[in-house]
Amino acid sequence: MFQSFQDTASPEQGPPRLAALRTEMVREGLAGFLIPRADAHQGEYVAPHDERLSWATGFTGSAGFCAALANIAGVFVDGRYRTQVKRQVDLAHFTPVNWPEVQLGDWLNDQLSDGGTVGYDAWLHTPEEIEKLVKTCSANGIRFAAVNNLIDHVWPDQPAPPQGHISPYPTELAGEPHGQKRARLAQGLKKEGHGAAIITLPDSIAWLLNIRGSDIPRNPVPHCFAILRDDGHVALFVDPAKVDDALRAHLGPEVNLRPTQAFLPALHSITGIARLDPKTAPMAVRHALDEANIAFEHGEDPCLIPKATKTRAEISATSEAHLRDGAAMVEFLTWFDVQPPGSLTEIDMAKRLESFRRDTNALLDISFDTIAGTGANGAVMHYRVTETSNSTLEDGQLIVVDSGGQYIDGTTDITRTLPIGQPGDEERRAFTRVLKGMIAISRARFPKGLAGRDLDALARYPLWLAGQDFNHGTGHGVGVYLCVHEGPQRISRVSHVPLKPGMILSNEPGYYREGAFGIRIENLIVVQEAELFDGADDREMYDFLTLTYVPIDRRLILPAMMDAGEIDWLNRYHITCRDKIGPRVSDAARLWLDAATKPL
């Protein structure tokens, strides 16, 4: 099994660890210390070595941070984790804070009315983060100081940094040799007057050089740093233990391999103006440039948009991966439907789903730990089942199954909400509203230049009419055998990035009633140029191509709540599911598929 069900949250360990941290704060003369869930590469998912937030607090979510002061320790979480955090931290010692509604700088101003110095690890925070804090807090006498990481001082059995092997990624799947990518981006640097770009995001480097790594569970990226020069040459800073002759041959003479510890000294030798992304680079890089008097300008990581706009080869490859994964899902749903209520647990569901993906003989990893939450657990948006929390699927409940696979040709992410026995009318009404929002995004047609914020309301409107909503974005970007959460593209009310053809996104509205049930429906979609209509304006229009083909459970749908266009979309979607997936599954699954895709 790729997935473990061990309960890694240790709320009882939080108080003594917090006390040890506060002892270090006193020794360093600090009024506070910041503990982000981050590593030197600012990735969402981190290696065990960098799980400082969960070690210190017990909170295991994939986003959040703690601000530990002398008399209070705030754990900042967004809407996805507000139920989870209350289960995982000792509430007598840690205080959950609703973020981003409450900003860290404002909170520090309230808590440190007499001022003081707050310490932070410069490798774990970006210039944008620190500059915002300084601007917000300086008038109140609060200072911020880069210090050695205090958690590392008090974590006696901290795991070692990862040393995962790095391998070439096939050019035929990437759609472009890394030499062409480097040359193309180098031309962009020249146009901007930049002599080099400092790249610190692992998935950016993996995309740029057509390589994949194994330093992070579920995410095939390598921990490394890179400097791309305006002539297309790259200096790659990586632990030599991760490199073999095959990788050296793949990279060629224009990629200079150097050890990780040479990264900061190499910044001193940059000629021309360096480009630094203030949203993704660690503050330690900014400090090194300042100390060496190297001229730099803030600018976006040059890989972000090219990586997000997939090539035709990438879209073709990931389409095949999604069909393969869809067949595994249909086999799983066929198995699930003959299991009586009360006979399965959440762990049974996660294990069996992974086994069907393994049966493809193509699964390299799961793309994230499977979310299989029944009843009240389904209302925990990023619920991770453990041996402690494992619940039985009881008659009348719903179960949210959010999962995905990592294949050499693509990364998948799909959510289906399933009834256990006979679903209730309230659950069916909420499910149908969520489905209407998901269909609205699927059918969206929009002008060039619009961003995710312009589409987000389409998914929420049916819920808003009932006074309901969900506390997460409608969709995130997805890579191709890279990270399942990929920026900068999103469907979210805070996303300003214009959507472009080739961008892959999730489409996953939901509804969650704490203590009762959860609902989420998710497909992956890709932006494409829309077909021209007779009589349409002379303007460029985009729409979405669906990548995910797995039936949506008809037993949870109230057709009377849907209009004719929505029903037509669903019926056509189900016909396509049958046509694309039917030839790939067993006879039993084909019979199930025929029944599951009957028209409403």
Coordinates of C-alpha atoms in Angstrom, one line a residue:
M1 CA 0.0 0.0 0.0
F2 CA 1.1 3.5 -0.8
Q3 CA -1.2 4.9 1.9
S4 CA -0.6 4.4 5.6
F5 CA -3.5 4.7 8.1
Q6 CA -1.3 5.4 11.1
D7 CA -2.6 8.3 13.2
T8 CA 0.3 10.8 12.9
A9 CA -1.5 13.6 14.9
S10 CA -0.3 13.7 18.5
P11 CA -2.3 16.4 20.3
E12 CA -0.9 15.3 23.7
Q13 CA 2.6 16.0 22.5
G14 CA 1.8 19.6 21.6
P15 CA 2.0 21.1 25.0
P16 CA 5.5 19.8 26.0
R17 CA 6.9 20.6 22.6
L18 CA 5.4 24.1 22.8
A19 CA 7.0 24.5 26.2
A20 CA 10.4 23.5 24.8
L21 CA 10.0 26.0 21.9
R22 CA 9.2 28.8 24.4
T23 CA 12.3 28.0 26.3
E24 CA 14.3 28.5 23.1
M25 CA 12.4 31.7 22.4
V26 CA 13.4 33.1 25.8
R27 CA 17.0 32.1 25.2
E28 CA 17.0 33.9 21.8
G29 CA 15.2 37.0 23.2
L30 CA 12.2 36.5 21.0
A31 CA 8.6 37.4 21.7
G32 CA 7.4 34.9 19.1
F33 CA 8.4 32.3 16.5
L34 CA 6.6 31.4 13.2
I35 CA 6.1 27.8 12.2
P36 CA 4.8 27.4 8.7
R37 CA 4.0 24.2 6.9
A38 CA 6.7 24.8 4.3
D39 CA 10.2 23.8 3.2
A40 CA 12.9 25.7 1.4
H41 CA 11.1 25.2 -1.9
Q42 CA 7.7 26.5 -0.7
G43 CA 5.9 23.4 -1.7
E44 CA 2.5 22.4 -0.4
Y45 CA 3.6 18.9 0.4
V46 CA 6.7 18.5 2.5
A47 CA 9.1 15.7 3.3
P48 CA 9.0 14.2 6.9
H49 CA 12.1 16.3 7.7
D50 CA 10.0 19.5 7.2
E51 CA 6.9 18.5 9.0
R52 CA 7.6 21.0 11.7
L53 CA 4.0 22.3 12.0
S54 CA 2.5 18.9 12.6
W55 CA 5.3 17.9 15.0
A56 CA 4.9 21.0 17.1
T57 CA 1.1 21.3 17.1
G58 CA -0.5 18.0 16.0
F59 CA -2.2 19.6 13.1
T60 CA -1.6 17.5 9.9
G61 CA -3.4 19.5 7.2
S62 CA -1.6 20.4 4.0
A63 CA -1.8 24.2 4.6
G64 CA -1.5 26.3 7.7
F65 CA 1.0 27.9 10.1
C66 CA 1.5 28.6 13.8
A67 CA 2.5 31.8 15.5
A68 CA 3.9 30.8 18.9
L69 CA 4.0 33.7 21.4
A70 CA 4.8 33.6 25.2
N71 CA 1.1 33.3 26.2
I72 CA -0.7 32.1 23.1
A73 CA -0.1 29.9 20.1
G74 CA -2.3 30.6 17.2
V75 CA -2.8 27.9 14.5
F76 CA -4.0 29.6 11.3
V77 CA -6.1 27.4 9.0
D78 CA -8.4 28.1 6.1
G79 CA -11.9 26.9 5.6
R80 CA -10.9 23.4 4.5
Y81 CA -9.4 22.6 7.9
R82 CA -11.5 24.3 10.6
T83 CA -13.2 21.1 11.6
Q84 CA -10.0 19.1 11.4
V85 CA -7.8 21.4 13.5
K86 CA -10.2 21.2 16.4
R87 CA -9.8 17.4 16.4
Q88 CA -6.0 17.5 16.2
V89 CA -4.6 20.1 18.5
D90 CA -4.8 20.5 22.3
L91 CA -7.3 23.4 22.5
A92 CA -6.1 24.3 26.0
H93 CA -2.7 25.3 24.5
F94 CA -3.3 26.1 20.9
T95 CA -5.9 28.5 19.5
P96 CA -7.3 27.9 16.0
V97 CA -7.4 31.2 14.0
N98 CA -9.6 31.5 10.9
W99 CA -7.3 32.5 8.0
P100 CA -7.3 34.4 5.7
E101 CA -10.2 36.3 7.4
V102 CA -7.7 37.0 10.2
Q103 CA -4.3 38.1 8.8
L104 CA -1.2 37.2 10.7
G105 CA 0.0 40.8 10.9
D106 CA -3.2 42.0 12.4
W107 CA -3.2 39.2 14.9
L108 CA 0.3 39.9 16.0
N109 CA -0.6 43.6 16.4
D110 CA -3.4 42.6 18.7
Q111 CA -1.3 40.1 20.7
L112 CA 2.0 42.0 21.0
S113 CA 0.7 45.4 21.9
D114 CA 4.0 46.2 23.6
G115 CA 6.0 45.2 20.5
G116 CA 8.8 42.6 20.4
T117 CA 10.9 40.5 18.0
V118 CA 9.3 37.6 16.1
G119 CA 11.8 35.1 14.8
Y120 CA 11.4 33.2 11.5
D121 CA 13.5 30.8 9.4
A122 CA 14.4 32.7 6.3
W123 CA 14.4 29.4 4.2
L124 CA 10.7 28.8 5.0
H125 CA 9.2 32.2 4.2
T126 CA 9.1 34.3 1.0
P127 CA 10.1 37.9 0.6
E128 CA 6.4 38.8 -0.1
E129 CA 5.3 37.2 3.2
I130 CA 8.0 39.0 5.3
E131 CA 7.6 42.3 3.6
K132 CA 3.9 42.3 4.2
L133 CA 4.4 41.5 7.9
V134 CA 7.0 44.3 8.3
K135 CA 4.7 46.8 6.6
T136 CA 1.7 45.8 8.8
C137 CA 3.5 45.5 12.2
S138 CA 6.5 48.0 12.2
A139 CA 4.4 50.9 13.5
N140 CA 3.6 48.9 16.6
G141 CA 7.2 48.1 17.4
I142 CA 7.1 44.6 16.2
R143 CA 10.3 43.5 14.5
F144 CA 11.1 40.3 12.5
A145 CA 14.4 38.6 12.7
A146 CA 15.8 35.7 10.6
V147 CA 17.1 33.0 13.1
N148 CA 18.1 29.4 13.0
N149 CA 15.0 27.2 13.1
L150 CA 14.0 26.8 16.8
I151 CA 11.9 23.7 16.1
D152 CA 15.0 21.9 14.7
H153 CA 16.7 22.7 18.1
V154 CA 14.1 20.9 20.1
W155 CA 13.1 18.0 17.7
P156 CA 15.5 15.3 18.8
D157 CA 14.5 12.6 16.3
Q158 CA 13.9 14.8 13.2
P159 CA 14.2 12.8 10.0
A160 CA 17.0 13.5 7.7
P161 CA 16.5 15.5 4.5
P162 CA 15.3 13.3 1.6
Q163 CA 17.7 11.8 -1.0
G164 CA 15.3 10.6 -3.7
H165 CA 16.6 9.4 -7.1
I166 CA 16.1 11.8 -10.1
S167 CA 15.2 10.3 -13.5
P168 CA 14.7 11.7 -17.0
Y169 CA 11.1 12.3 -18.2
P170 CA 10.3 11.1 -21.7
T171 CA 10.3 13.9 -24.3
E172 CA 7.5 12.3 -26.2
L173 CA 5.3 12.8 -23.1
A174 CA 6.6 16.2 -22.3
G175 CA 6.1 17.4 -25.9
E176 CA 9.2 19.5 -26.0
P177 CA 12.9 18.8 -25.3
H178 CA 14.4 20.6 -22.3
G179 CA 16.9 22.4 -24.6
Q180 CA 14.0 24.1 -26.4
K181 CA 12.3 25.0 -23.1
R182 CA 15.5 26.5 -21.8
A183 CA 16.1 28.5 -25.0
R184 CA 12.5 29.7 -25.1
L185 CA 12.6 31.0 -21.5
A186 CA 16.0 32.4 -21.9
Q187 CA 14.7 34.6 -24.8
G188 CA 12.1 35.9 -22.4
L189 CA 14.7 36.8 -19.8
K190 CA 16.6 38.8 -22.5
K191 CA 13.5 40.7 -23.5
E192 CA 13.0 41.6 -19.8
G193 CA 16.6 42.7 -19.4
H194 CA 17.3 39.9 -16.9
G195 CA 20.7 38.1 -17.0
A196 CA 19.4 35.1 -15.0
A197 CA 16.3 33.7 -13.2
I198 CA 16.6 32.0 -9.8
I199 CA 14.2 29.0 -9.7
T200 CA 13.4 27.4 -6.4
L201 CA 10.1 25.5 -7.0
P202 CA 10.8 21.8 -7.5
D203 CA 8.0 21.3 -10.0
S204 CA 9.2 24.2 -12.1
I205 CA 12.7 22.7 -12.3
A206 CA 11.2 19.3 -13.0
W207 CA 9.2 20.7 -15.9
L208 CA 12.0 22.8 -17.3
L209 CA 14.6 20.0 -17.4
N210 CA 12.1 17.2 -18.2
I211 CA 13.1 15.3 -15.0
R212 CA 11.1 13.7 -12.1
G213 CA 12.1 13.0 -8.6
S214 CA 11.1 11.1 -5.5
D215 CA 11.8 13.4 -2.5
I216 CA 8.2 14.1 -1.7
P217 CA 5.5 11.4 -1.2
R218 CA 2.8 11.6 -3.8
N219 CA 4.6 14.3 -5.8
P220 CA 7.3 13.2 -8.2
V221 CA 9.6 16.2 -7.9
P222 CA 13.2 16.6 -6.8
H223 CA 14.5 18.9 -4.1
C224 CA 16.9 21.2 -5.8
F225 CA 17.6 24.8 -6.9
A226 CA 18.4 26.2 -10.3
I227 CA 19.7 29.3 -12.0
L228 CA 18.6 29.8 -15.6
R229 CA 20.9 32.2 -17.5
D230 CA 19.9 34.3 -20.5
D231 CA 21.9 32.0 -22.8
G232 CA 19.8 29.0 -21.9
H233 CA 22.4 27.4 -19.7
V234 CA 21.3 26.1 -16.3
A235 CA 23.2 25.6 -13.0
L236 CA 21.4 22.8 -11.1
F237 CA 22.1 22.6 -7.4
V238 CA 21.3 19.1 -6.1
D239 CA 22.6 16.4 -3.7
P240 CA 25.0 14.3 -5.8
A241 CA 23.5 11.1 -4.2
K242 CA 20.3 11.8 -6.3
V243 CA 22.2 11.8 -9.7
D244 CA 23.3 8.9 -11.9
D245 CA 24.9 8.7 -15.4
A246 CA 21.5 8.4 -17.1
L247 CA 20.5 11.7 -15.7
R248 CA 23.8 13.4 -16.6
A249 CA 23.4 12.1 -20.2
H250 CA 19.8 13.4 -20.4
L251 CA 20.8 16.9 -19.1
G252 CA 23.7 17.3 -21.4
P253 CA 26.6 19.9 -21.3
E254 CA 24.4 23.0 -21.0
V255 CA 23.2 21.9 -17.5
N256 CA 25.9 22.3 -14.9
L257 CA 25.4 20.0 -11.9
R258 CA 26.6 21.4 -8.6
P259 CA 26.1 20.3 -4.9
T260 CA 23.3 22.0 -3.0
Q261 CA 25.6 23.8 -0.6
A262 CA 27.0 25.7 -3.6
F263 CA 23.7 27.4 -4.3
L264 CA 24.0 30.5 -2.1
P265 CA 27.7 31.2 -3.0
A266 CA 26.7 30.9 -6.7
L267 CA 24.3 33.7 -6.4
H268 CA 27.3 36.0 -5.9
S269 CA 28.5 35.3 -9.4
I270 CA 25.3 36.2 -11.3
T271 CA 26.0 38.8 -13.9
G272 CA 23.3 41.2 -15.1
I273 CA 20.0 41.7 -13.2
A274 CA 18.7 38.6 -11.5
R275 CA 15.0 37.7 -11.5
L276 CA 13.6 36.6 -8.2
D277 CA 10.0 35.5 -7.6
P278 CA 9.0 37.1 -4.3
K279 CA 6.0 34.8 -4.0
T280 CA 7.9 31.5 -4.2
A281 CA 11.6 32.0 -3.4
P282 CA 12.9 31.8 0.2
M283 CA 13.8 35.0 2.0
A284 CA 17.3 33.4 2.5
V285 CA 17.9 34.0 -1.3
R286 CA 16.9 37.6 -1.0
H287 CA 19.3 38.0 1.9
A288 CA 22.1 36.4 -0.1
L289 CA 21.6 38.8 -3.0
D290 CA 21.5 41.8 -0.7
E291 CA 24.7 40.7 1.1
A292 CA 26.5 40.3 -2.2
N293 CA 25.2 43.5 -3.7
I294 CA 23.7 41.6 -6.7
A295 CA 21.2 43.6 -8.7
F296 CA 17.8 41.9 -8.8
E297 CA 14.2 42.6 -9.8
H298 CA 11.1 40.9 -8.5
G299 CA 9.4 38.9 -11.3
E300 CA 7.4 35.7 -11.7
D301 CA 9.1 32.3 -11.9
P302 CA 9.5 32.1 -15.7
C303 CA 8.3 28.4 -15.7
L304 CA 4.9 29.0 -14.1
I305 CA 2.7 29.9 -17.0
P306 CA 4.6 27.7 -19.6
K307 CA 4.3 24.7 -17.2
A308 CA 0.6 25.4 -16.6
T309 CA -0.3 25.6 -20.4
K310 CA 0.2 22.0 -21.3
T311 CA 1.4 20.9 -24.7
R312 CA -0.7 18.8 -27.0
A313 CA 1.5 15.8 -26.1
E314 CA 0.9 16.4 -22.4
I315 CA -2.9 16.7 -22.9
S316 CA -3.0 13.5 -25.0
A317 CA -0.9 11.6 -22.5
T318 CA -2.9 12.7 -19.5
S319 CA -6.2 11.9 -21.3
E320 CA -5.0 8.3 -21.6
A321 CA -4.1 8.3 -17.9
H322 CA -7.5 9.5 -17.0
L323 CA -9.2 6.8 -19.1
R324 CA -7.1 4.2 -17.4
D325 CA -7.9 5.6 -14.0
G326 CA -11.5 5.9 -14.9
A327 CA -11.7 2.2 -15.7
A328 CA -10.1 1.5 -12.3
M329 CA -12.8 3.7 -10.7
V330 CA -15.6 1.9 -12.5
E331 CA -14.3 -1.5 -11.3
F332 CA -14.2 -0.1 -7.8
L333 CA -17.7 1.3 -8.0
T334 CA -18.9 -2.0 -9.4
W335 CA -17.4 -3.8 -6.3
F336 CA -18.8 -1.2 -3.9
D337 CA -22.4 -1.4 -5.1
V338 CA -22.8 -5.1 -4.1
Q339 CA -21.4 -4.6 -0.5
P340 CA -24.2 -4.4 2.1
P341 CA -24.4 -1.4 4.5
G342 CA -22.4 -2.0 7.6
S343 CA -19.9 -4.4 6.0
L344 CA -17.2 -1.8 5.0
T345 CA -15.1 0.7 6.7
E346 CA -13.4 3.8 5.4
I347 CA -10.0 2.1 5.3
D348 CA -11.6 -0.8 3.4
M349 CA -12.7 1.7 0.8
A350 CA -9.2 3.3 0.5
K351 CA -7.4 0.0 0.3
R352 CA -9.7 -1.5 -2.3
L353 CA -9.6 1.6 -4.5
E354 CA -5.8 1.6 -4.4
S355 CA -5.8 -2.1 -5.4
F356 CA -7.9 -1.5 -8.5
R357 CA -5.5 1.3 -9.5
R358 CA -2.6 -1.1 -8.9
D359 CA -4.3 -3.7 -11.2
T360 CA -3.7 -1.3 -14.1
N361 CA 0.0 -2.2 -13.8
A362 CA 0.8 1.4 -14.4
L363 CA 0.3 3.1 -11.0
L364 CA 3.5 4.7 -9.7
D365 CA 2.0 6.3 -6.6
I366 CA -1.3 7.7 -5.5
S367 CA -1.5 11.5 -6.1
F368 CA -2.6 12.2 -2.5
D369 CA -3.8 10.2 0.4
T370 CA -7.3 9.0 -0.4
I371 CA -10.1 10.9 1.3
A372 CA -12.8 8.4 2.3
G373 CA -15.1 10.0 4.8
T374 CA -18.5 8.7 5.7
G375 CA -21.2 10.5 7.8
A376 CA -19.7 13.3 9.9
N377 CA -16.2 12.5 8.6
G378 CA -17.4 13.4 5.1
A379 CA -17.8 17.0 6.3
V380 CA -14.1 17.2 7.1
M381 CA -13.0 18.5 3.7
H382 CA -9.5 17.1 3.7
Y383 CA -10.2 14.2 6.0
R384 CA -7.5 11.5 6.3
V385 CA -8.8 8.2 7.7
T386 CA -6.6 6.7 10.3
E387 CA -6.9 3.5 12.4
T388 CA -8.2 5.7 15.2
S389 CA -10.9 7.6 13.2
N390 CA -11.9 4.7 10.9
S391 CA -15.7 4.5 10.7
T392 CA -18.1 1.9 9.4
L393 CA -20.3 2.8 6.4
E394 CA -23.8 2.7 7.8
D395 CA -27.2 2.6 6.1
G396 CA -28.5 6.1 5.1
Q397 CA -25.1 7.8 5.2
L398 CA -23.1 9.3 2.4
I399 CA -19.4 8.7 1.7
V400 CA -17.1 11.2 0.0
V401 CA -14.3 9.4 -1.9
D402 CA -11.6 11.8 -3.2
S403 CA -8.6 10.1 -4.7
G404 CA -6.1 10.1 -7.6
G405 CA -3.2 8.3 -9.2
Q406 CA 0.2 9.2 -10.4
Y407 CA 1.0 7.6 -13.8
I408 CA 4.0 8.2 -16.0
D409 CA 1.6 9.9 -18.5
G410 CA -0.6 11.8 -16.1
T411 CA -1.9 12.8 -12.7
T412 CA -5.5 12.2 -11.8
D413 CA -7.9 13.6 -9.2
I414 CA -11.5 12.6 -8.9
T415 CA -14.2 12.8 -6.3
R416 CA -17.5 10.9 -6.2
T417 CA -20.0 11.0 -3.4
L418 CA -21.8 7.7 -2.9
P419 CA -25.0 6.7 -1.0
I420 CA -24.9 3.9 1.5
G421 CA -28.3 2.2 1.4
Q422 CA -31.1 4.7 1.0
P423 CA -30.1 8.3 1.0
G424 CA -32.2 11.0 2.7
D425 CA -34.1 13.7 0.8
E426 CA -32.1 16.5 2.4
E427 CA -28.8 14.9 1.2
R428 CA -30.2 14.4 -2.3
R429 CA -31.3 18.1 -2.5
A430 CA -27.8 19.3 -1.5
F431 CA -26.2 16.8 -3.8
T432 CA -28.3 18.0 -6.8
R433 CA -27.3 21.6 -6.0
V434 CA -23.6 20.7 -6.0
L435 CA -24.1 18.8 -9.3
K436 CA -25.8 21.8 -10.9
G437 CA -22.8 23.9 -10.0
M438 CA -20.3 21.3 -11.3
I439 CA -22.3 21.2 -14.6
A440 CA -22.3 25.0 -14.8
I441 CA -18.5 25.0 -14.8
S442 CA -18.4 22.1 -17.2
R443 CA -20.6 24.0 -19.7
A444 CA -19.0 27.4 -19.2
R445 CA -18.1 29.4 -22.3
F446 CA -16.1 32.6 -21.6
P447 CA -14.0 35.3 -23.3
K448 CA -10.3 35.2 -23.4
G449 CA -8.8 37.1 -20.5
L450 CA -11.1 35.9 -17.8
A451 CA -9.6 34.4 -14.6
G452 CA -10.8 31.8 -12.2
R453 CA -12.4 34.4 -10.0
D454 CA -14.8 35.3 -12.9
L455 CA -16.1 31.7 -13.1
D456 CA -16.1 30.7 -9.4
A457 CA -19.6 32.0 -8.7
L458 CA -21.1 29.7 -11.4
A459 CA -20.4 26.7 -9.2
R460 CA -21.9 28.3 -6.1
Y461 CA -25.0 29.9 -7.4
P462 CA -27.3 26.9 -7.0
L463 CA -26.1 26.6 -3.4
W464 CA -26.4 30.3 -2.7
L465 CA -30.1 30.2 -3.7
A466 CA -30.6 27.8 -0.8
G467 CA -28.4 29.8 1.6
Q468 CA -25.5 27.4 1.4
D469 CA -21.9 27.5 0.3
F470 CA -18.6 25.7 0.6
N471 CA -15.3 26.9 2.2
H472 CA -12.8 26.0 -0.5
G473 CA -12.0 27.0 -4.0
T474 CA -13.9 25.5 -6.8
G475 CA -10.8 24.3 -8.6
H476 CA -7.1 24.0 -8.5
G477 CA -4.5 23.5 -11.2
V478 CA -3.2 20.0 -11.9
G479 CA 0.2 18.9 -13.4
V480 CA 1.0 16.0 -15.7
Y481 CA 2.9 13.5 -13.7
L482 CA 3.7 16.4 -11.4
C483 CA 1.9 17.9 -8.4
V484 CA -1.8 17.3 -8.0
H485 CA -2.1 20.9 -6.8
E486 CA -0.4 23.1 -9.3
G487 CA -0.3 26.9 -9.6
P488 CA -0.9 29.5 -10.6
Q489 CA -4.2 28.7 -12.3
R490 CA -7.3 28.2 -10.1
I491 CA -11.0 28.5 -10.1
S492 CA -11.3 30.6 -7.0
R493 CA -12.6 34.0 -6.0
V494 CA -9.0 35.1 -5.2
S495 CA -7.5 33.9 -8.5
H496 CA -6.5 36.7 -10.9
V497 CA -4.5 34.5 -13.4
P498 CA -6.1 34.6 -16.8
L499 CA -7.1 31.1 -18.0
K500 CA -5.3 29.9 -21.1
P501 CA -5.8 26.9 -23.4
G502 CA -3.9 23.9 -22.0
M503 CA -4.4 24.7 -18.4
I504 CA -5.8 21.7 -16.4
L505 CA -8.1 22.5 -13.5
S506 CA -10.3 20.6 -11.1
N507 CA -14.0 21.3 -11.0
E508 CA -15.1 20.3 -7.5
P509 CA -17.9 22.2 -5.8
G510 CA -19.2 20.7 -2.6
Y511 CA -21.3 21.1 0.5
Y512 CA -20.4 20.2 4.1
R513 CA -22.7 20.0 7.1
E514 CA -20.5 19.7 10.2
G515 CA -21.3 16.6 12.3
A516 CA -23.7 15.2 9.6
F517 CA -22.5 14.7 6.0
G518 CA -20.3 16.0 3.2
I519 CA -20.7 16.1 -0.6
R520 CA -18.2 16.8 -3.3
I521 CA -18.2 16.0 -7.0
E522 CA -15.0 16.5 -9.0
N523 CA -13.8 16.1 -12.5
L524 CA -10.7 17.4 -14.1
I525 CA -11.1 19.8 -17.1
V526 CA -8.7 21.5 -19.5
V527 CA -9.2 25.0 -21.1
Q528 CA -9.5 24.9 -24.9
E529 CA -10.5 27.3 -27.7
A530 CA -14.3 27.1 -28.1
E531 CA -15.9 26.4 -31.4
L532 CA -17.3 29.3 -33.3
F533 CA -21.0 29.9 -33.4
D534 CA -22.9 31.5 -36.3
G535 CA -23.9 35.0 -35.3
A536 CA -21.4 35.1 -32.4
D537 CA -19.2 38.2 -31.7
D538 CA -15.8 38.4 -33.3
R539 CA -14.0 37.6 -30.0
E540 CA -11.9 34.7 -28.9
M541 CA -13.8 32.4 -26.6
Y542 CA -12.7 29.4 -24.4
D543 CA -14.5 26.5 -22.9
F544 CA -13.6 23.3 -21.1
L545 CA -12.8 19.8 -22.3
T546 CA -13.5 17.1 -19.7
L547 CA -10.8 14.7 -18.9
T548 CA -12.5 12.6 -16.2
Y549 CA -15.1 10.0 -17.3
V550 CA -16.7 8.1 -14.4
P551 CA -20.5 8.1 -13.8
I552 CA -22.1 10.4 -11.2
D553 CA -24.4 8.5 -8.9
R554 CA -28.0 8.9 -10.2
R555 CA -29.5 7.7 -6.9
L556 CA -28.5 11.0 -5.3
I557 CA -30.0 13.2 -8.0
L558 CA -33.4 14.9 -7.9
P559 CA -34.2 15.4 -11.6
A560 CA -37.0 17.8 -10.8
M561 CA -34.4 20.3 -9.5
M562 CA -32.5 20.3 -12.8
D563 CA -33.3 22.2 -16.0
A564 CA -33.3 20.6 -19.5
G565 CA -29.8 21.8 -20.4
E566 CA -28.4 20.3 -17.2
I567 CA -30.1 17.0 -17.8
D568 CA -29.0 16.9 -21.4
W569 CA -25.3 17.6 -20.3
L570 CA -25.4 14.8 -17.7
N571 CA -27.0 12.3 -20.1
R572 CA -24.4 13.1 -22.8
Y573 CA -21.6 12.9 -20.2
H574 CA -22.8 9.4 -19.2
I575 CA -23.0 8.2 -22.8
T576 CA -19.4 9.3 -23.2
C577 CA -18.4 7.5 -20.0
R578 CA -20.0 4.3 -21.4
D579 CA -18.4 4.7 -24.8
K580 CA -14.9 5.5 -23.5
I581 CA -14.7 3.3 -20.4
G582 CA -16.8 0.3 -21.4
P583 CA -14.1 -1.3 -23.6
R584 CA -11.6 -1.1 -20.8
V585 CA -13.4 -2.9 -18.0
S586 CA -14.5 -6.4 -17.0
D587 CA -17.8 -7.9 -18.1
A588 CA -19.3 -7.3 -14.7
A589 CA -18.1 -3.7 -14.6
R590 CA -19.6 -3.2 -18.1
L591 CA -23.0 -4.3 -16.9
W592 CA -22.7 -2.0 -14.0
L593 CA -21.6 0.8 -16.3
D594 CA -24.6 0.3 -18.6
A595 CA -27.0 0.6 -15.7
A596 CA -25.2 3.6 -14.1
T597 CA -25.3 5.6 -17.3
K598 CA -28.9 5.2 -18.2
P599 CA -30.5 8.6 -19.0
L600 CA -32.4 10.5 -16.4

